Coordinates of C-alpha atoms in Angstrom, one line a residue:
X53 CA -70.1 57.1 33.9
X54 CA -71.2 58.1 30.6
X55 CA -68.9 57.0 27.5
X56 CA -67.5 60.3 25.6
X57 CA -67.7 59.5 21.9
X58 CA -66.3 61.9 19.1
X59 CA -68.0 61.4 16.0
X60 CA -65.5 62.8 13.4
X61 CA -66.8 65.0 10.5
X62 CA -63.9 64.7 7.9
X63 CA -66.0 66.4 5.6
X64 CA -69.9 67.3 4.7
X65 CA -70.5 63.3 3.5
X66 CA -71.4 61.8 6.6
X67 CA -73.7 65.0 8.1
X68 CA -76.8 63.1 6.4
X69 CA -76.1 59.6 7.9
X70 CA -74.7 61.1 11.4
X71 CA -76.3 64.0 12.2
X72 CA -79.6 64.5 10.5
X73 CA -81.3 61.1 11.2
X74 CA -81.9 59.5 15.1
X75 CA -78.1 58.3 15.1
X76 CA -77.4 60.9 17.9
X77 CA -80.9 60.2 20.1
X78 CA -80.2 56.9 20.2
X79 CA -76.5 57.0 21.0
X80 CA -77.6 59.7 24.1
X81 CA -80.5 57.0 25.1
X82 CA -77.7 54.5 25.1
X83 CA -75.6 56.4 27.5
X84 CA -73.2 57.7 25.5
X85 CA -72.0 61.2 26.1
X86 CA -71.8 62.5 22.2
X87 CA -69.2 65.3 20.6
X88 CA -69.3 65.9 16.9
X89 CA -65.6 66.9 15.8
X90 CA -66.2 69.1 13.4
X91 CA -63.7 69.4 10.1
X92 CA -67.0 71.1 7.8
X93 CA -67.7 74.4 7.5
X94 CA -71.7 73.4 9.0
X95 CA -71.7 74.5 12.2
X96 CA -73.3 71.8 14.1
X97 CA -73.8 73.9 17.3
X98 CA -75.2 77.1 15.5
X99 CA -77.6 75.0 13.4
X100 CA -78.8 72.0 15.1
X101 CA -77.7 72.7 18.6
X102 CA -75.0 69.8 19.0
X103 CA -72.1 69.8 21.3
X104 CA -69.3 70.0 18.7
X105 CA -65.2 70.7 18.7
X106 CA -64.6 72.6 15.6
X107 CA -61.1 71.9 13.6
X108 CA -60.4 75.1 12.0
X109 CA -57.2 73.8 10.4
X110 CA -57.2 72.4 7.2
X111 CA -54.1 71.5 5.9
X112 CA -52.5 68.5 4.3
X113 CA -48.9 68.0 4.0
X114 CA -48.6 69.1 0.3
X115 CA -47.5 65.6 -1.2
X116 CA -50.4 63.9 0.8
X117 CA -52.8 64.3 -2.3
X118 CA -49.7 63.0 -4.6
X119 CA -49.1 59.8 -2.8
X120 CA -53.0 59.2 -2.0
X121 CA -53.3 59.3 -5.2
X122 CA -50.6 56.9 -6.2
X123 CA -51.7 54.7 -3.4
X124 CA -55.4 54.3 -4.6
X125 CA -53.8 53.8 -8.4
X126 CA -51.5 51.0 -6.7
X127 CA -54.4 49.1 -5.1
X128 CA -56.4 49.0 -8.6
X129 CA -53.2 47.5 -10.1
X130 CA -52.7 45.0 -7.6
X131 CA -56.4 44.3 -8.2
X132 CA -56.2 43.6 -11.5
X133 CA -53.3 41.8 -11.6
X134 CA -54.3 39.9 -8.4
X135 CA -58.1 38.9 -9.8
X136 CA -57.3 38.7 -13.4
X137 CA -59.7 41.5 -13.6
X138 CA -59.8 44.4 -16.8
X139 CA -62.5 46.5 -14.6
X140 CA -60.2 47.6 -11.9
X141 CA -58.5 50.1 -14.0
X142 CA -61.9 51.7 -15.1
X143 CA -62.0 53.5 -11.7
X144 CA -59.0 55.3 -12.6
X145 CA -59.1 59.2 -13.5
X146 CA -57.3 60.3 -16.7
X147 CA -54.0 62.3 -15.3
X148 CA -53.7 66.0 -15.4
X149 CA -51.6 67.5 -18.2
X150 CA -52.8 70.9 -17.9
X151 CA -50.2 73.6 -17.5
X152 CA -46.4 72.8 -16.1
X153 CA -47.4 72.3 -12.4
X154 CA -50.6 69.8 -13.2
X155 CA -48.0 67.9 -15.6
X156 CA -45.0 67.6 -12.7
X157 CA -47.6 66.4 -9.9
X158 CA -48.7 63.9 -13.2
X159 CA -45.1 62.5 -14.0
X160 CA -44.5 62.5 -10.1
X161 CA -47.3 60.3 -9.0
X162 CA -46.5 58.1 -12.1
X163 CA -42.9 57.2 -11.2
X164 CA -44.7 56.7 -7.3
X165 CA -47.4 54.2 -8.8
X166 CA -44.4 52.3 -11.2
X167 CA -42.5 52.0 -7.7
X168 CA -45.2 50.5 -5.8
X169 CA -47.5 48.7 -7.6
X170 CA -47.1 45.9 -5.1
X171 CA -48.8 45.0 -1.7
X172 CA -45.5 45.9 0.0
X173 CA -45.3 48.8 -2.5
X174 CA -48.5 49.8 -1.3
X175 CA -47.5 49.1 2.6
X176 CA -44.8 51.9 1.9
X177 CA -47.0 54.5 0.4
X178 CA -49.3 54.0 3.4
X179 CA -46.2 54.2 6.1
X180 CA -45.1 57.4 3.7
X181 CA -48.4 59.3 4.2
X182 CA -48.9 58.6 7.3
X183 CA -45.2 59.7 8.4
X184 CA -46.1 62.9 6.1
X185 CA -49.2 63.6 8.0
X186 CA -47.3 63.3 11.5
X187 CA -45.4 66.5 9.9
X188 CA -48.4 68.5 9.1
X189 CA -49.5 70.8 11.6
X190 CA -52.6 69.6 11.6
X191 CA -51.9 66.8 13.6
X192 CA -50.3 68.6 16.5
X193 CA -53.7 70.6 16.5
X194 CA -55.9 67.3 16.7
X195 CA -53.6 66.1 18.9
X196 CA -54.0 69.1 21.5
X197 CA -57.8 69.0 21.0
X198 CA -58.0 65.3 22.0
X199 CA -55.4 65.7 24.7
X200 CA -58.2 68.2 26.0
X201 CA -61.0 66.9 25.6
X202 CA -60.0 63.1 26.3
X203 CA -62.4 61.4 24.1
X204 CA -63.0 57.4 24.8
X205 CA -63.2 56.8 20.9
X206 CA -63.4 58.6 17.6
X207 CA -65.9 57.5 14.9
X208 CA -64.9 58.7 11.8
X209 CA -67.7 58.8 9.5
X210 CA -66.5 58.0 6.2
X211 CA -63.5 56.3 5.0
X212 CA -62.6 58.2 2.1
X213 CA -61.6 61.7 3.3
X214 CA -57.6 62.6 3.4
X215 CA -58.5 65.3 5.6
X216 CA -59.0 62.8 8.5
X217 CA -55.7 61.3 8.2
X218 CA -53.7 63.5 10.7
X219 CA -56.5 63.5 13.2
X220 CA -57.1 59.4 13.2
X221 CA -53.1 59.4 13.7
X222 CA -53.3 61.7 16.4
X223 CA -56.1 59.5 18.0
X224 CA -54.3 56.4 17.5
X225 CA -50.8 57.8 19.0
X226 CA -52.7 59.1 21.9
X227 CA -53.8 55.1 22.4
X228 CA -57.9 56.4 21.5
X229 CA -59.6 53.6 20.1
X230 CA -60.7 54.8 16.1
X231 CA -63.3 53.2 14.2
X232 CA -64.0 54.3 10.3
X233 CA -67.7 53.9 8.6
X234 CA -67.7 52.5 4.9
X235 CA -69.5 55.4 3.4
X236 CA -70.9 54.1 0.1
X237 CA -72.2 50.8 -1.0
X238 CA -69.6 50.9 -4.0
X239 CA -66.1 52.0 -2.1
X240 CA -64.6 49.2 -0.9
X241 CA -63.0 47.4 -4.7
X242 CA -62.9 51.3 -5.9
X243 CA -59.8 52.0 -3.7
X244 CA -61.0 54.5 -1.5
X245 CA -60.1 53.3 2.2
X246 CA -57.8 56.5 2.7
X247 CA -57.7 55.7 6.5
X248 CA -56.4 52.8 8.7
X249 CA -58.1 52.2 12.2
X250 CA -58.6 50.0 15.0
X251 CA -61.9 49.1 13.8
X252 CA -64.5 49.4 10.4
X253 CA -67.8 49.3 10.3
X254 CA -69.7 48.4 7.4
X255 CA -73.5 47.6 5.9
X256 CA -73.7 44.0 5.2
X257 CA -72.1 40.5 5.7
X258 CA -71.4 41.3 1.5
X259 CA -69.2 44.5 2.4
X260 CA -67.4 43.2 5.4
X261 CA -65.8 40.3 2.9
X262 CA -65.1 42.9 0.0
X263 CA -63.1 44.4 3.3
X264 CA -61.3 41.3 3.7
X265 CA -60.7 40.7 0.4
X266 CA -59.3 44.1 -0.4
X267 CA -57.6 44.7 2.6
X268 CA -55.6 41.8 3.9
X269 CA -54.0 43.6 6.5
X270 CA -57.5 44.2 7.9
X271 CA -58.6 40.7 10.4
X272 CA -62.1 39.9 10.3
X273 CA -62.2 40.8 14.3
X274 CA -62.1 44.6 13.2
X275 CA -64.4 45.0 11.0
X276 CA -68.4 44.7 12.2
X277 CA -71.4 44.4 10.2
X278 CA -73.9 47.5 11.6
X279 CA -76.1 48.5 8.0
X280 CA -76.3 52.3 7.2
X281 CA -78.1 55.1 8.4
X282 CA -78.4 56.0 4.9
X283 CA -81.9 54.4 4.8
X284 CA -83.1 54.6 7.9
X285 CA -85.8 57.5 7.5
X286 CA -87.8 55.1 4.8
X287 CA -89.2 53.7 8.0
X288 CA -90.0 56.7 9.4
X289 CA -93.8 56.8 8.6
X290 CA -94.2 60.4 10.7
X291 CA -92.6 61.7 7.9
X292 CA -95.2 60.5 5.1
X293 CA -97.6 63.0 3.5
X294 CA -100.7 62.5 2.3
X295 CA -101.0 62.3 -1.6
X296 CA -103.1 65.4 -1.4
X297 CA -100.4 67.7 1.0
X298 CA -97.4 66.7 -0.8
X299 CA -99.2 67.4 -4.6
X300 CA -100.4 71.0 -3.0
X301 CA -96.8 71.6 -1.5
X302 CA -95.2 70.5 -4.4
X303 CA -97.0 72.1 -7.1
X304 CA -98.3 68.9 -8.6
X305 CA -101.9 67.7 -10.1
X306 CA -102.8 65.0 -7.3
X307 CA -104.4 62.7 -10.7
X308 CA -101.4 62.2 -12.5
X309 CA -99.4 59.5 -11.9
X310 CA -95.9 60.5 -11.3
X311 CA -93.1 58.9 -12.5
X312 CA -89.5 59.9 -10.8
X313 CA -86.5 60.5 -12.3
X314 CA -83.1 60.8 -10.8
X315 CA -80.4 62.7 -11.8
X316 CA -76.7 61.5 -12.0
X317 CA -73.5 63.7 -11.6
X318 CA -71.9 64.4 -15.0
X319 CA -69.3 62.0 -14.7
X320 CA -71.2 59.5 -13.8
X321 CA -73.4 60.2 -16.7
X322 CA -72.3 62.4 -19.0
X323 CA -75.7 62.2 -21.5
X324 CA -78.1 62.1 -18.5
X325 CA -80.2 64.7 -20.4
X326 CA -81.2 63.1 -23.1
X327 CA -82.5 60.0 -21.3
X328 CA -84.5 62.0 -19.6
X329 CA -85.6 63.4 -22.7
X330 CA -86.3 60.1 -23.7
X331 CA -88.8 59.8 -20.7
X332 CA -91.1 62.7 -21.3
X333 CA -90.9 61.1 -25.0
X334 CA -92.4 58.3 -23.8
X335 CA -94.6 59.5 -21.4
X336 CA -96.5 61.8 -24.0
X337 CA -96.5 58.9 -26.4
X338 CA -98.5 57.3 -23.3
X339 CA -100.5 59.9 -22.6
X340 CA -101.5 60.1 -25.9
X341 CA -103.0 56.2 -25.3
X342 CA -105.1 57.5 -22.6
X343 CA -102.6 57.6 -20.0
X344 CA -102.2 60.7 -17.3
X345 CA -98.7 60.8 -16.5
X346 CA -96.1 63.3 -15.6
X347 CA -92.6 63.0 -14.4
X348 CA -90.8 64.1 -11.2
X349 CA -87.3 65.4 -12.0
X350 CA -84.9 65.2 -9.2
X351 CA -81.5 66.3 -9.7
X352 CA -78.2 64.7 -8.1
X353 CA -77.7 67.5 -5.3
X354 CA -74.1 68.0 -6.1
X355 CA -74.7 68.7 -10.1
X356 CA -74.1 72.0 -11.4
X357 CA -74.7 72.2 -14.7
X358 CA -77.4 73.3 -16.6
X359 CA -77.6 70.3 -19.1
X360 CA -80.9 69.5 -18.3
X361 CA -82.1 73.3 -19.1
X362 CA -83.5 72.7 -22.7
X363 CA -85.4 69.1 -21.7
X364 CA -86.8 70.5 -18.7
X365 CA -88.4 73.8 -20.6
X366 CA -89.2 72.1 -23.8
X367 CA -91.2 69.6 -21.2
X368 CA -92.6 71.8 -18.7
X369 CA -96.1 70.7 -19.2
X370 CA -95.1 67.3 -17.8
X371 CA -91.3 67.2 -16.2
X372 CA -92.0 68.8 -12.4
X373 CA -88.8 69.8 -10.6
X374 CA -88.2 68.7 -7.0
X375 CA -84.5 70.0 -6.3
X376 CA -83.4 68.1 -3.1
X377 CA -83.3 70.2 -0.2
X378 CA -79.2 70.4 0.3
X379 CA -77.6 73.7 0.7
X380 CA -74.1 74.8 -1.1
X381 CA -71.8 76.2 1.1
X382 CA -68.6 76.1 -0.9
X383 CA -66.9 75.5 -3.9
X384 CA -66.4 71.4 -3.6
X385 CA -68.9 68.6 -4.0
X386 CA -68.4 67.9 -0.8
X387 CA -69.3 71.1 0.3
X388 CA -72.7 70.6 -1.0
X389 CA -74.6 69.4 2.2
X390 CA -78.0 68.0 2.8
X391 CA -80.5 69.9 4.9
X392 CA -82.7 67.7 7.4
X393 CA -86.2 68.5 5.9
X394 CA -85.0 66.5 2.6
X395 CA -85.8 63.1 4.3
X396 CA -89.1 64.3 4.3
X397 CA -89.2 65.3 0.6
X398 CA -87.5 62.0 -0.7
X399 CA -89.3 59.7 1.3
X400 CA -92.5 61.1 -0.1
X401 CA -91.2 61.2 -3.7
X402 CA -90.4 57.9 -3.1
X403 CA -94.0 56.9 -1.7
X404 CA -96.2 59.1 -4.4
X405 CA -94.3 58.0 -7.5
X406 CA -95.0 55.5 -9.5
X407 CA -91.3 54.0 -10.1
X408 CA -88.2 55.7 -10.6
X409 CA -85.7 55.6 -13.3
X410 CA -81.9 56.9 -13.4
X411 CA -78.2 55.4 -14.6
X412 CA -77.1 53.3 -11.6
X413 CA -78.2 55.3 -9.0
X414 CA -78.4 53.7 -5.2
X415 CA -81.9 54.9 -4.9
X416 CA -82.9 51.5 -6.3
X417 CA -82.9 50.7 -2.7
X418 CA -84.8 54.2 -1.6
X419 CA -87.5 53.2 -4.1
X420 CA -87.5 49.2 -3.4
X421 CA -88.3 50.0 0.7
X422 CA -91.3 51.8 -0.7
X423 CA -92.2 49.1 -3.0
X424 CA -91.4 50.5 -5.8
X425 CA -89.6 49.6 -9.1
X426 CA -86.7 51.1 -10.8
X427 CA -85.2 51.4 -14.3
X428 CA -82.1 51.0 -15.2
X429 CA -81.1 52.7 -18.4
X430 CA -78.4 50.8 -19.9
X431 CA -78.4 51.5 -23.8
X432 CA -75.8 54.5 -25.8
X433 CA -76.9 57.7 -26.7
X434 CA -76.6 58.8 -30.6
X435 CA -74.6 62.1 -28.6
X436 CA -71.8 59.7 -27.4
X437 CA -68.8 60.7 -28.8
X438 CA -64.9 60.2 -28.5
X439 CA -64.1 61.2 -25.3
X440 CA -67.8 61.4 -23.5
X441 CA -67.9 58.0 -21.1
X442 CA -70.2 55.3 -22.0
X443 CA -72.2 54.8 -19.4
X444 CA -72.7 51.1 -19.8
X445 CA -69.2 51.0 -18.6
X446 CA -71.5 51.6 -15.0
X447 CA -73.0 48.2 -15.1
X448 CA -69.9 46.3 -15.1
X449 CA -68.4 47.8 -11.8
X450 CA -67.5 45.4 -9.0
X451 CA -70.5 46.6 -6.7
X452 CA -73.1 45.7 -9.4
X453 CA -71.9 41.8 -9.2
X454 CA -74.1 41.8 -5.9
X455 CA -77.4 41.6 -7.7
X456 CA -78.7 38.4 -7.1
X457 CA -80.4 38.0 -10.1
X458 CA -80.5 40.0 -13.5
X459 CA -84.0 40.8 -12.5
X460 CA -83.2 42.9 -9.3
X461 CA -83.1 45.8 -11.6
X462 CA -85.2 46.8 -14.6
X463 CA -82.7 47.0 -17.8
X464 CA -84.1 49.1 -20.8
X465 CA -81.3 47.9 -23.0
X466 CA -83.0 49.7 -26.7
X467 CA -84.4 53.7 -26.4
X468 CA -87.3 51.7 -28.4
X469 CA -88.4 49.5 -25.5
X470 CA -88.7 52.2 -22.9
X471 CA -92.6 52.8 -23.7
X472 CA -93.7 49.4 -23.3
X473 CA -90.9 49.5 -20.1
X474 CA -92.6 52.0 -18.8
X475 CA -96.6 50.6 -19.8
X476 CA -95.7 47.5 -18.0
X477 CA -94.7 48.6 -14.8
X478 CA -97.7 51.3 -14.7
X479 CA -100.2 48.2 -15.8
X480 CA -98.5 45.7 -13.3
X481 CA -97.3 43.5 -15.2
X482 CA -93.5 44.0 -14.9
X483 CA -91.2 44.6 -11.4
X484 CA -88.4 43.9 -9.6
X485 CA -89.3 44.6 -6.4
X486 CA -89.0 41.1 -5.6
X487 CA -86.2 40.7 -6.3
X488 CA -84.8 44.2 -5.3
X489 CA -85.6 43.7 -2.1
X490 CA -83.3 40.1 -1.9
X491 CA -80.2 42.7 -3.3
X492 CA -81.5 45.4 -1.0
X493 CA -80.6 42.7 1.8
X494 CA -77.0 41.6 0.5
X495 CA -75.9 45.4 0.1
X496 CA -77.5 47.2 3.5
X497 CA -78.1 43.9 5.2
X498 CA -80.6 42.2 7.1
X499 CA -81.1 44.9 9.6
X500 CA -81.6 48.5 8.1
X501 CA -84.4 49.7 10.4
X502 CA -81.7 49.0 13.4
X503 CA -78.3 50.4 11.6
X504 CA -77.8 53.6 14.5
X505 CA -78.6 51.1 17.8
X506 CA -76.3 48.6 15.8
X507 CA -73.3 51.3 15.4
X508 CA -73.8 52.3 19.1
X509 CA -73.7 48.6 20.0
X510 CA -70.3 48.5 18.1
X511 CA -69.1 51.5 19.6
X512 CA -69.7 50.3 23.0
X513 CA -67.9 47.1 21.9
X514 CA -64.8 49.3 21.0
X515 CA -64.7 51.2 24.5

């Protein structure tokens, strides 16, 4: 008898991990009889031809977002007060003064995070949403949609969504085993488990403990180390291109060497312009040496702005732009969502460039499974101003404490090293591969080839 697994969409995150790579072969070659409950406006049957259950109801109850929002504020100040730590309250977003309502929600969810800035404070705020969510509608409609469809266990595919609150309650009343995935290597000390289940799985032996740590009422028999799907598709060779098909595909002169650069959101990095800028700066100064390089801009798929504009087209001769393949279909970042064929394109970006550089990005790891070096730009802009975020506050976030060595990364720390940064990597002399690969381990773990068998193993453990 076949096990019925619903893998739970609570929004557009998890479709790359969970339904674009193998993750659903292998769970169907495993045995498992697999429907995607759908909360995202992706059709899953129209496009890809998956058995799904579509939730067409998206409500919360309308204080949800209030107390979710003094809950995660709550868990940074218990943090910071618990580990004697400044850097907790750096993942906290300015309040909303903007016109009366904006300012009531404001004052409201202040007077919630005074009440509870305790770990029972923050036991009631959880029991309080919870109880809210059993009022919203929405859960009566999961509830009826389980009740039909009688699923053995619901994998929910990120933590972090409040729109899979009401359902996971619904499966949990209804006595349906519910397991949640850690989405993002950076999460767990940011505050953002949203959800409680019966069981978590995360990337590596590193996350599980930052689990544990975080969340006491969590026991270390709940939470399984499985890796991420995320990375995968790097060891999908049947996906690499020869230098000469991807350079005619992609518009690019197959003798340059290409050196990839990747975009950040605009909060994340509010100048990234200008150190891009910086790049084709040094590149032509390297050119001008005798080198033949050009660069490969690749924007963060759920940027919108047109910051970049002036950089790229006062550097067209040398910046060429791959956009990721990911398709908007709505108004929200999370309604951004990744089409299949951009494995294909960022696995060979990764493989024909020389190195890539960003601000913090994760595709350190992309690049290190290829071999490949990153830098790290970690020095002001002259544009920083009052009010535009530094982005060297980045580098002191919890989840960069797991590099194993200050050499796991590439730092240009002065804009008047990143020519001889750049020369050094190209001429072999400088990496950090090594090195990169022993973080690569402590954040995805010592399996990443294996992460979809290993979640389908877990699964199978939960039924």
């Amino acid at each position: 008898m076949s096990k019925k697994v619903f893998v739970f969409f609570p929004d557009g995150v998890g479709l790359r991990n969970f339904a674009f790579t193998d993750f659903k072969t292998i769970g169907e070659q495993m045995g498992f009889d697999i429907t995607y409950w759908n909360n995202t406006v992706f059709s899953l049957k129209e496009n890809l031809g998956f058995k799904e259950v579509k939730i067409e109801n998206n409500q919360l109850h309308p204080l949800t977002p209030l107390y979710s929002r003094a809950r995660k504020r709550c868990e940074l100040n218990v943090s910071r007060d618990t580990f004697k730590d400044a850097v907790y309250p750096t993942y906290k977003f300015p309040f909303n003064y903007k016109g009366l309502k904006n300012s009531l929600k404001s004052i409201y969810t202040k007077a919630l995070i005074g009440l509870h800035s305790s770990e029972k404070g923050i036991e009631r705020l959880r029991k309080k949403i919870n109880a809210l969510e059993r009022k919203n509608p929405k859960y009566a409609y999961c509830k009826a949609q389980l009740e039909e469809h009688k699923p053995d266990v619901v994998f929910c595919t990120t933590q972090r969504a409040t729109q899979s609150i009401s359902a996971l309650l619904a499966a949990k009343d209804l006595g349906i085993p519910t397991v949640a995935f850690v989405y993002s290597w950076d999460n767990v000390p940011k505050a953002m488990q949203v959800v409680e289940t019966d069981y978590y799985c995360v990337w590596s032996a590193h996350m599980k403990q930052e689990v544990l740590k975080y969340y006491p009422f969590v026991s270390e028999e709940q939470v399984f180390v499985t890796g991420t799907p995320q990375f995968e598709p790097h060891y999908d060779t049947s996906l690499k291109m020869s230098r000469t098909d991807f350079c005619a595909a992609h518009n690019l002169d197959p003798d340059k060497k290409y050196i990839c650069y990747s975009g950040d959101d605009e909060t994340t990095s509010p100048l990234d312009q200008y150190y891009l800028e910086d790049l084709a700066n040094a590149v032509r100064q390297l050119n001008a040496k005798g080198y033949n390089l050009g660069i490969i801009y690749r924007k963060c798929p759920v940027d919108f702005t047109t910051r970049y504009n002036t950089v790229l087209e006062n550097n067209k001769d040398i910046i060429a732009v791959l956009d990721p393949i990911w398709k908007q279909v709505g108004d929200q970042w999370n309604q951004v969502l990744p089409a299949k064929e951009d494995f294909k394109m960022l696995y060979n970006v990764c493989e024909h460039s020389e190195f890539v550089t960003n601000v913090c990005s994760s595709t350190v790891f992309d690049f290190v499974t290829h071999d490949k070096s990153c830098i790290y730009y970690n020095y002001e802009q002259p544009q920083l101003q009052k009010g535009i975020r530094d982005i060297g506050q980045n580098y002191k976030y919890v989840h960069f404490r797991s590099m194993p060595s200050p050499k796991a990364a590439v730092f240009c720390t002065d804009k008047k090293d990143l020519e001889a940064t750049v020369k050094a990597i190209l001429d072999g002399t400088l990496s950090n591969v090594e090195e990169g690969k022993k973080w690569y381990e402590v954040i995805v773990g010592k399996t990443p080839k294996d992460a979809s068998r290993n979640i389908w193993e877990a699964i199978n453990t939960f039924i």
